[in-house]
Amino acid sequence: MPEIKVTPLGAGQDVGRSCILVSIGGKNIMLDCGMHMGFNDDRRFPDFSYITQNGRLTEFLDCVIISHFHLDHCGALPYMSEMVGYDGPIYMTHPTKAICPILLEDFRKITVDKKGETNFFTSQMIKDSQELCILLETFWERMNLKAPIYFSTGMTEKANHYYKLFITWTNQKIRKTFVQRNMFEFKHIKPFDRSYADNPGPMVVFATPGMLHAGQSLQIFKKWAGNEKNMVIMPGYCVQGTIGHKILNGQRKLELEGRSTLEVKLQVEYMSFSAHADAKGIMQLVSPEQAMKELGLSEHHLRFTCRVQLQDPHSDADTLHRIYMHLKSVLKGYTTQHLPDSMSVMVESIVVKVSSSTEDPNTKVLLLSWSYQDEDLGSFLSTLLKKGLPSVLC
């Protein structure tokens, strides 16, 4: 087996400017070529000296593989091209393919100034913006809230237009809502104008970049930071040196450019809504069927289980029927089946079985199990059933 050598050119001991050089069998592959968003000097870029000492990059490097379109993973590509003359192949990891080719010319169109501002928003950021919009739109509708919600990214507005047009391409849960209405026809969420930041009264604004190091989010933060009634919610990790990192660590007096200072009085909260892939996202990089076939493995079905106790004086069969009626009334967009022969109720892949406690017949033990694809729905059902069954079921 050939020797594998891994050399971190950036992000070896911190987050940001991700850049790892892998040498194997005479081939040299660069994984990521990012910039650090917390610095404004040479520390922003990976250390290319290791490569240039071994000859010109065009002769030394076989290809670059980018994990995703975030500046901390691909932002240094234009600089690498200018500094050391690389014009070789670039590949991008893709949720439905292992890798797909990307033209270097596409990265050269990206303009990044010394402050880290950029003229594009990543596809993953757009996806997250849509998810956040749906969450807030649903909550505003349910709670009958009137405060306006704005998003400040023009690209998100354009993307939302295509989400509305191609809603049949979205996941099953979103498609089911299309029977009643288009989920992306937002009633409470509108595009943001800079003048709105000075409007009186409450509002919610989605603004990028998420680390508050530049752009619209930083401008709004400066305006609102001095009022303790305001709040900023940081949706993910912030690298060291950014304003986001500083306020998450409790810093209340910030030094800005031009030696000016800003006193932070607003509330600071953190809510993990990372754009990075989770376990499911990583598993989707390669087809499970294809991977198992190549490895010669048989498929193994993983299911989660949960036990719930509830008080119900009826027989097991009647309790099961009551559970079926309750879930059917709550989960109108899902397929709910009553299977009396197996003493179970099914919602998608979720199975609910009922049995009486040996100590108390009025205490029912519910066994819930579900596949990982329905993990969120399974957690929701277990929480719902823990609250008990309503006294009257329609």
Short mmCIF file of C-alpha atoms in Angstrom, two decimals:
data_model
loop_
_atom_site.label_atom_id
_atom_site.label_comp_id
_atom_site.label_asym_id
_atom_site.label_seq_id
_atom_site.Cartn_x
_atom_site.Cartn_y
_atom_site.Cartn_z
CA MET A 1 0.00 0.00 0.00
CA PRO A 2 1.46 3.42 -0.95
CA GLU A 3 2.42 5.89 1.76
CA ILE A 4 -0.18 8.55 2.56
CA LYS A 5 1.10 11.95 3.69
CA VAL A 6 -1.29 14.59 5.07
CA THR A 7 -0.06 18.20 5.36
CA PRO A 8 -2.39 20.90 6.78
CA LEU A 9 -1.74 24.17 4.97
CA GLY A 10 -4.54 25.79 6.95
CA ALA A 11 -7.08 24.86 9.68
CA GLY A 12 -4.66 22.39 11.26
CA GLN A 13 -5.36 23.66 14.77
CA ASP A 14 -8.24 26.10 14.29
CA VAL A 15 -11.43 26.61 12.28
CA GLY A 16 -11.17 28.64 9.07
CA ARG A 17 -8.96 28.67 5.92
CA SER A 18 -9.50 24.94 5.51
CA CYS A 19 -6.76 23.56 3.27
CA ILE A 20 -5.30 20.03 3.52
CA LEU A 21 -2.71 18.61 1.12
CA VAL A 22 -2.84 14.83 0.69
CA SER A 23 -0.02 13.00 -1.11
CA ILE A 24 -0.59 9.36 -2.10
CA GLY A 25 1.09 7.24 -4.74
CA GLY A 26 2.82 10.20 -6.37
CA LYS A 27 -0.42 12.19 -6.61
CA ASN A 28 -1.03 15.47 -4.74
CA ILE A 29 -4.62 16.44 -3.95
CA MET A 30 -5.72 19.56 -2.10
CA LEU A 31 -8.86 19.24 0.05
CA ASP A 32 -10.42 22.71 0.33
CA CYS A 33 -8.77 26.07 -0.28
CA GLY A 34 -10.48 28.44 2.16
CA MET A 35 -9.88 31.72 3.92
CA HIS A 36 -10.12 32.70 7.60
CA MET A 37 -12.90 35.21 8.19
CA GLY A 38 -11.45 36.55 11.46
CA PHE A 39 -8.25 38.04 10.03
CA ASN A 40 -7.49 40.89 7.60
CA ASP A 41 -3.81 40.06 6.97
CA ASP A 42 -1.84 37.16 5.50
CA ARG A 43 -3.22 34.86 8.19
CA ARG A 44 -6.45 34.79 6.22
CA PHE A 45 -4.94 32.49 3.58
CA PRO A 46 -3.43 29.00 3.68
CA ASP A 47 0.35 28.69 3.77
CA PHE A 48 1.19 27.99 0.14
CA SER A 49 4.96 28.21 0.77
CA TYR A 50 5.17 24.44 1.24
CA ILE A 51 3.89 23.94 -2.29
CA THR A 52 5.88 26.71 -3.94
CA GLN A 53 9.09 25.37 -2.37
CA ASN A 54 8.44 22.11 -4.22
CA GLY A 55 8.05 23.77 -7.60
CA ARG A 56 5.27 25.66 -9.35
CA LEU A 57 1.79 24.68 -8.21
CA THR A 58 0.70 23.89 -11.77
CA GLU A 59 3.35 21.18 -11.90
CA PHE A 60 2.93 19.96 -8.32
CA LEU A 61 -0.82 19.75 -7.70
CA ASP A 62 -3.05 17.23 -9.48
CA CYS A 63 -6.47 18.56 -8.39
CA VAL A 64 -8.45 20.47 -5.76
CA ILE A 65 -11.56 19.02 -4.08
CA ILE A 66 -13.88 21.52 -2.35
CA SER A 67 -16.22 20.24 0.35
CA HIS A 68 -18.79 23.02 -0.09
CA PHE A 69 -19.24 26.64 -1.19
CA HIS A 70 -18.33 28.48 1.99
CA LEU A 71 -15.56 31.05 1.97
CA ASP A 72 -13.73 29.17 4.73
CA HIS A 73 -13.60 26.19 2.34
CA CYS A 74 -13.15 27.79 -1.11
CA GLY A 75 -12.53 31.54 -0.61
CA ALA A 76 -8.76 31.39 -1.27
CA LEU A 77 -9.11 29.76 -4.70
CA PRO A 78 -8.93 33.06 -6.65
CA TYR A 79 -5.85 34.07 -4.65
CA MET A 80 -4.15 30.70 -5.16
CA SER A 81 -4.76 31.06 -8.87
CA GLU A 82 -3.23 34.55 -8.94
CA MET A 83 -0.37 33.89 -6.52
CA VAL A 84 0.95 30.57 -7.77
CA GLY A 85 -0.69 30.11 -11.13
CA TYR A 86 -2.88 27.08 -10.54
CA ASP A 87 -5.33 26.38 -13.35
CA GLY A 88 -5.91 22.66 -12.88
CA PRO A 89 -9.09 20.70 -12.20
CA ILE A 90 -11.41 21.55 -9.28
CA TYR A 91 -14.12 19.24 -7.96
CA MET A 92 -17.03 19.96 -5.65
CA THR A 93 -18.65 17.41 -3.33
CA HIS A 94 -22.32 17.07 -4.20
CA PRO A 95 -25.28 15.72 -2.17
CA THR A 96 -26.36 13.32 -4.92
CA LYS A 97 -22.94 12.50 -6.42
CA ALA A 98 -19.57 11.73 -4.91
CA ILE A 99 -17.88 14.70 -6.65
CA CYS A 100 -18.65 16.89 -9.66
CA PRO A 101 -16.29 19.15 -11.67
CA ILE A 102 -16.29 22.93 -11.18
CA LEU A 103 -14.70 25.43 -13.57
CA LEU A 104 -11.97 27.65 -12.11
CA GLU A 105 -13.47 30.49 -14.16
CA ASP A 106 -16.55 30.31 -11.91
CA PHE A 107 -14.39 31.03 -8.89
CA ARG A 108 -12.60 33.88 -10.67
CA LYS A 109 -16.00 35.56 -10.99
CA ILE A 110 -16.17 35.66 -7.19
CA THR A 111 -14.99 39.07 -5.96
CA VAL A 112 -13.72 39.07 -2.40
CA ASP A 113 -12.41 42.34 -0.99
CA LYS A 114 -10.01 42.83 1.93
CA LYS A 115 -12.90 42.91 4.43
CA GLY A 116 -14.17 39.49 3.38
CA GLU A 117 -17.30 40.67 1.58
CA THR A 118 -18.40 38.55 -1.36
CA ASN A 119 -20.79 38.93 -4.29
CA PHE A 120 -22.38 35.50 -3.97
CA PHE A 121 -24.32 33.45 -1.47
CA THR A 122 -23.80 29.72 -1.27
CA SER A 123 -26.42 27.22 -2.26
CA GLN A 124 -26.32 25.74 1.26
CA MET A 125 -26.92 29.19 2.83
CA ILE A 126 -29.90 29.67 0.51
CA LYS A 127 -31.24 26.25 1.55
CA ASP A 128 -30.89 27.15 5.25
CA SER A 129 -32.59 30.50 4.67
CA GLN A 130 -35.60 28.72 3.18
CA GLU A 131 -35.75 26.30 6.12
CA LEU A 132 -35.63 29.16 8.64
CA CYS A 133 -38.28 31.08 6.70
CA ILE A 134 -40.62 28.06 6.75
CA LEU A 135 -40.10 27.57 10.50
CA LEU A 136 -40.87 31.20 11.33
CA GLU A 137 -43.72 31.49 8.84
CA THR A 138 -45.40 28.44 10.39
CA PHE A 139 -44.89 29.73 13.93
CA TRP A 140 -46.14 33.25 13.06
CA GLU A 141 -49.25 31.76 11.46
CA ARG A 142 -49.99 29.48 14.41
CA MET A 143 -49.45 32.20 17.03
CA ASN A 144 -51.13 34.95 14.95
CA LEU A 145 -48.10 37.25 15.30
CA LYS A 146 -48.01 40.55 13.43
CA ALA A 147 -44.35 41.64 13.67
CA PRO A 148 -42.80 41.71 10.17
CA ILE A 149 -40.05 39.30 9.12
CA TYR A 150 -37.48 40.38 6.54
CA PHE A 151 -34.63 38.64 4.75
CA SER A 152 -31.77 40.77 3.47
CA THR A 153 -30.23 38.49 0.83
CA GLY A 154 -31.26 39.21 -2.76
CA MET A 155 -30.14 35.74 -3.79
CA THR A 156 -32.49 34.18 -1.25
CA GLU A 157 -35.41 36.09 -2.78
CA LYS A 158 -34.53 34.79 -6.24
CA ALA A 159 -34.09 31.28 -4.90
CA ASN A 160 -37.47 31.45 -3.21
CA HIS A 161 -39.05 32.24 -6.57
CA TYR A 162 -37.66 28.99 -7.99
CA TYR A 163 -38.68 27.03 -4.88
CA LYS A 164 -42.25 28.18 -5.56
CA LEU A 165 -42.03 27.21 -9.22
CA PHE A 166 -40.47 23.79 -8.60
CA ILE A 167 -42.14 22.80 -5.35
CA THR A 168 -42.70 19.29 -6.76
CA TRP A 169 -38.92 18.80 -6.52
CA THR A 170 -38.91 19.33 -2.74
CA ASN A 171 -39.18 16.65 -0.03
CA GLN A 172 -42.35 14.70 0.71
CA LYS A 173 -43.35 16.76 3.75
CA ILE A 174 -43.23 20.04 1.79
CA ARG A 175 -45.06 18.53 -1.20
CA LYS A 176 -47.92 17.38 1.03
CA THR A 177 -48.60 20.96 2.14
CA PHE A 178 -48.96 21.99 -1.51
CA VAL A 179 -52.43 20.41 -1.51
CA GLN A 180 -53.63 23.31 0.68
CA ARG A 181 -51.14 26.03 -0.31
CA ASN A 182 -47.62 26.60 -1.63
CA MET A 183 -45.32 26.51 1.41
CA PHE A 184 -43.09 29.18 -0.18
CA GLU A 185 -45.89 31.72 -0.62
CA PHE A 186 -44.86 33.54 2.56
CA LYS A 187 -47.43 35.86 4.16
CA HIS A 188 -45.22 37.29 6.90
CA ILE A 189 -41.76 37.35 5.27
CA LYS A 190 -40.73 40.14 2.92
CA PRO A 191 -37.49 41.43 1.34
CA PHE A 192 -35.47 43.80 3.53
CA ASP A 193 -34.60 47.40 2.68
CA ARG A 194 -31.80 49.17 4.57
CA SER A 195 -34.15 51.94 5.60
CA TYR A 196 -36.27 49.42 7.56
CA ALA A 197 -33.52 49.10 10.19
CA ASP A 198 -34.56 52.51 11.59
CA ASN A 199 -38.30 51.70 11.69
CA PRO A 200 -39.96 51.74 15.13
CA GLY A 201 -41.53 48.63 16.58
CA PRO A 202 -40.53 44.94 16.57
CA MET A 203 -39.20 43.07 13.53
CA VAL A 204 -37.15 40.01 12.66
CA VAL A 205 -34.36 40.22 10.07
CA PHE A 206 -32.37 37.42 8.45
CA ALA A 207 -29.00 38.92 7.51
CA THR A 208 -25.68 37.54 6.28
CA PRO A 209 -22.86 36.85 6.87
CA GLY A 210 -23.60 34.81 9.98
CA MET A 211 -20.34 35.63 11.80
CA LEU A 212 -20.99 39.41 11.76
CA HIS A 213 -17.60 40.08 10.18
CA ALA A 214 -18.89 42.27 7.32
CA GLY A 215 -21.86 43.09 5.14
CA GLN A 216 -25.52 43.70 5.94
CA SER A 217 -25.55 41.74 9.21
CA LEU A 218 -22.74 43.86 10.66
CA GLN A 219 -24.40 47.12 9.59
CA ILE A 220 -27.69 46.15 11.27
CA PHE A 221 -25.84 44.91 14.35
CA LYS A 222 -24.11 48.27 14.75
CA LYS A 223 -27.47 50.05 14.64
CA TRP A 224 -29.21 47.76 17.13
CA ALA A 225 -26.38 46.81 19.51
CA GLY A 226 -26.98 49.70 21.92
CA ASN A 227 -30.56 48.76 22.88
CA GLU A 228 -31.06 46.05 25.51
CA LYS A 229 -34.53 45.31 24.09
CA ASN A 230 -32.95 44.00 20.89
CA MET A 231 -31.57 40.49 20.38
CA VAL A 232 -29.15 38.83 17.99
CA ILE A 233 -29.36 35.06 17.47
CA MET A 234 -26.17 33.47 16.16
CA PRO A 235 -27.13 30.42 14.05
CA GLY A 236 -23.79 28.60 14.05
CA TYR A 237 -20.11 28.49 14.90
CA CYS A 238 -18.12 31.74 14.59
CA VAL A 239 -14.37 31.62 14.01
CA GLN A 240 -11.98 33.43 16.33
CA GLY A 241 -11.47 37.09 15.51
CA THR A 242 -14.98 37.75 14.18
CA ILE A 243 -17.48 39.92 16.01
CA GLY A 244 -19.78 36.92 16.25
CA HIS A 245 -17.14 34.98 18.16
CA LYS A 246 -16.47 37.90 20.48
CA ILE A 247 -20.07 38.52 21.53
CA LEU A 248 -20.75 34.79 21.96
CA ASN A 249 -17.87 34.78 24.44
CA GLY A 250 -19.43 37.63 26.42
CA GLN A 251 -17.43 40.58 25.11
CA ARG A 252 -19.51 43.73 25.59
CA LYS A 253 -17.16 46.41 24.25
CA LEU A 254 -15.95 46.00 20.68
CA GLU A 255 -13.17 47.77 18.84
CA LEU A 256 -14.16 48.51 15.27
CA GLU A 257 -12.25 49.89 12.30
CA GLY A 258 -10.97 53.42 12.69
CA ARG A 259 -10.39 52.81 16.43
CA SER A 260 -14.05 53.39 17.17
CA THR A 261 -15.75 51.36 19.90
CA LEU A 262 -19.20 49.85 20.16
CA GLU A 263 -20.92 49.03 23.42
CA VAL A 264 -23.06 45.89 23.15
CA LYS A 265 -26.24 46.05 25.23
CA LEU A 266 -28.52 43.80 23.21
CA GLN A 267 -29.21 40.19 24.16
CA VAL A 268 -27.02 37.53 22.54
CA GLU A 269 -28.35 34.02 21.97
CA TYR A 270 -26.97 30.97 20.18
CA MET A 271 -29.06 28.51 18.15
CA SER A 272 -27.29 25.73 16.28
CA PHE A 273 -28.47 25.83 12.68
CA SER A 274 -25.28 24.80 10.93
CA ALA A 275 -25.03 24.69 7.15
CA HIS A 276 -22.55 21.81 7.44
CA ALA A 277 -23.77 18.34 6.59
CA ASP A 278 -24.87 16.09 9.45
CA ALA A 279 -24.68 12.29 9.48
CA LYS A 280 -27.61 12.02 7.06
CA GLY A 281 -26.00 14.53 4.70
CA ILE A 282 -22.73 12.63 4.69
CA MET A 283 -24.54 9.34 4.07
CA GLN A 284 -26.22 10.91 1.03
CA LEU A 285 -22.87 11.61 -0.66
CA VAL A 286 -22.80 8.03 -1.92
CA SER A 287 -25.74 5.76 -2.65
CA PRO A 288 -26.02 3.20 0.22
CA GLU A 289 -27.00 0.49 -2.26
CA GLN A 290 -23.96 1.21 -4.43
CA ALA A 291 -21.60 1.33 -1.43
CA MET A 292 -22.90 -1.98 -0.01
CA LYS A 293 -22.62 -3.65 -3.40
CA GLU A 294 -19.00 -2.57 -3.82
CA LEU A 295 -18.12 -3.63 -0.26
CA GLY A 296 -20.00 -6.93 -0.51
CA LEU A 297 -22.18 -6.16 2.52
CA SER A 298 -25.85 -6.95 3.15
CA GLU A 299 -28.29 -4.21 4.13
CA HIS A 300 -28.96 -3.70 7.84
CA HIS A 301 -32.11 -1.86 8.90
CA LEU A 302 -31.65 0.43 11.90
CA ARG A 303 -34.70 1.40 13.96
CA PHE A 304 -35.05 3.62 17.00
CA THR A 305 -37.35 2.63 19.88
CA CYS A 306 -39.02 4.54 22.68
CA ARG A 307 -41.37 3.50 25.53
CA VAL A 308 -44.18 5.79 26.65
CA GLN A 309 -46.58 5.23 29.55
CA LEU A 310 -50.04 6.75 29.67
CA GLN A 311 -53.13 6.34 31.83
CA ASP A 312 -56.14 4.96 29.98
CA PRO A 313 -58.90 2.79 31.57
CA HIS A 314 -59.94 1.16 28.29
CA SER A 315 -58.90 -2.21 26.92
CA ASP A 316 -55.70 -2.47 24.89
CA ALA A 317 -57.70 -2.68 21.65
CA ASP A 318 -59.79 0.38 22.54
CA THR A 319 -56.70 2.32 23.59
CA LEU A 320 -55.05 1.47 20.27
CA HIS A 321 -58.13 2.69 18.39
CA ARG A 322 -58.13 5.91 20.43
CA ILE A 323 -54.45 6.45 19.59
CA TYR A 324 -55.25 5.90 15.92
CA MET A 325 -58.07 8.48 15.98
CA HIS A 326 -55.88 10.98 17.86
CA LEU A 327 -52.91 10.67 15.49
CA LYS A 328 -55.15 10.76 12.44
CA SER A 329 -56.68 14.06 13.60
CA VAL A 330 -53.30 15.62 14.41
CA LEU A 331 -51.23 14.31 11.48
CA LYS A 332 -53.49 15.17 8.58
CA GLY A 333 -50.67 15.21 6.05
CA TYR A 334 -49.38 11.74 6.86
CA THR A 335 -50.57 8.21 6.10
CA THR A 336 -51.93 6.74 9.35
CA GLN A 337 -53.03 3.08 9.45
CA HIS A 338 -54.84 1.06 12.12
CA LEU A 339 -53.66 -2.57 12.11
CA PRO A 340 -55.79 -4.38 14.71
CA ASP A 341 -54.45 -7.84 13.79
CA SER A 342 -50.96 -6.87 14.90
CA MET A 343 -52.25 -4.54 17.64
CA SER A 344 -50.40 -1.59 16.15
CA VAL A 345 -50.80 1.79 14.47
CA MET A 346 -48.48 2.90 11.68
CA VAL A 347 -47.58 6.46 10.68
CA GLU A 348 -45.15 6.37 7.72
CA SER A 349 -42.39 4.01 9.01
CA ILE A 350 -43.36 4.53 12.67
CA VAL A 351 -45.01 1.63 14.50
CA VAL A 352 -46.94 2.12 17.76
CA LYS A 353 -47.82 -0.96 19.81
CA VAL A 354 -49.95 -1.07 22.99
CA SER A 355 -49.85 -3.37 26.02
CA SER A 356 -51.11 -3.12 29.62
CA SER A 357 -48.78 -2.84 32.56
CA THR A 358 -48.59 -6.04 34.62
CA GLU A 359 -48.92 -3.98 37.80
CA ASP A 360 -51.78 -1.69 36.73
CA PRO A 361 -54.17 -2.51 33.83
CA ASN A 362 -55.05 1.19 33.50
CA THR A 363 -51.41 2.01 32.74
CA LYS A 364 -50.68 1.42 29.07
CA VAL A 365 -47.16 0.85 27.80
CA LEU A 366 -46.65 2.17 24.27
CA LEU A 367 -43.68 0.94 22.25
CA LEU A 368 -42.73 3.27 19.39
CA SER A 369 -40.16 2.36 16.76
CA TRP A 370 -39.09 4.16 13.60
CA SER A 371 -36.38 4.24 10.92
CA TYR A 372 -33.79 6.99 10.83
CA GLN A 373 -35.55 8.64 7.87
CA ASP A 374 -38.50 9.48 10.17
CA GLU A 375 -36.41 10.42 13.21
CA ASP A 376 -37.97 13.89 13.58
CA LEU A 377 -41.53 12.57 13.24
CA GLY A 378 -40.81 9.74 15.69
CA SER A 379 -39.55 12.20 18.31
CA PHE A 380 -42.62 14.36 17.75
CA LEU A 381 -45.00 11.42 18.23
CA SER A 382 -43.31 10.26 21.43
CA THR A 383 -43.61 13.79 22.86
CA LEU A 384 -47.26 14.01 21.74
CA LEU A 385 -48.27 10.69 23.30
CA LYS A 386 -46.52 11.50 26.58
CA LYS A 387 -49.11 14.24 27.00
CA GLY A 388 -51.88 11.61 27.02
CA LEU A 389 -55.04 11.20 24.93
CA PRO A 390 -57.83 13.77 24.80
CA SER A 391 -61.03 12.79 26.63
CA VAL A 392 -63.11 13.28 23.47
CA LEU A 393 -61.95 11.98 20.12
CA CYS A 394 -63.65 12.83 16.87
#
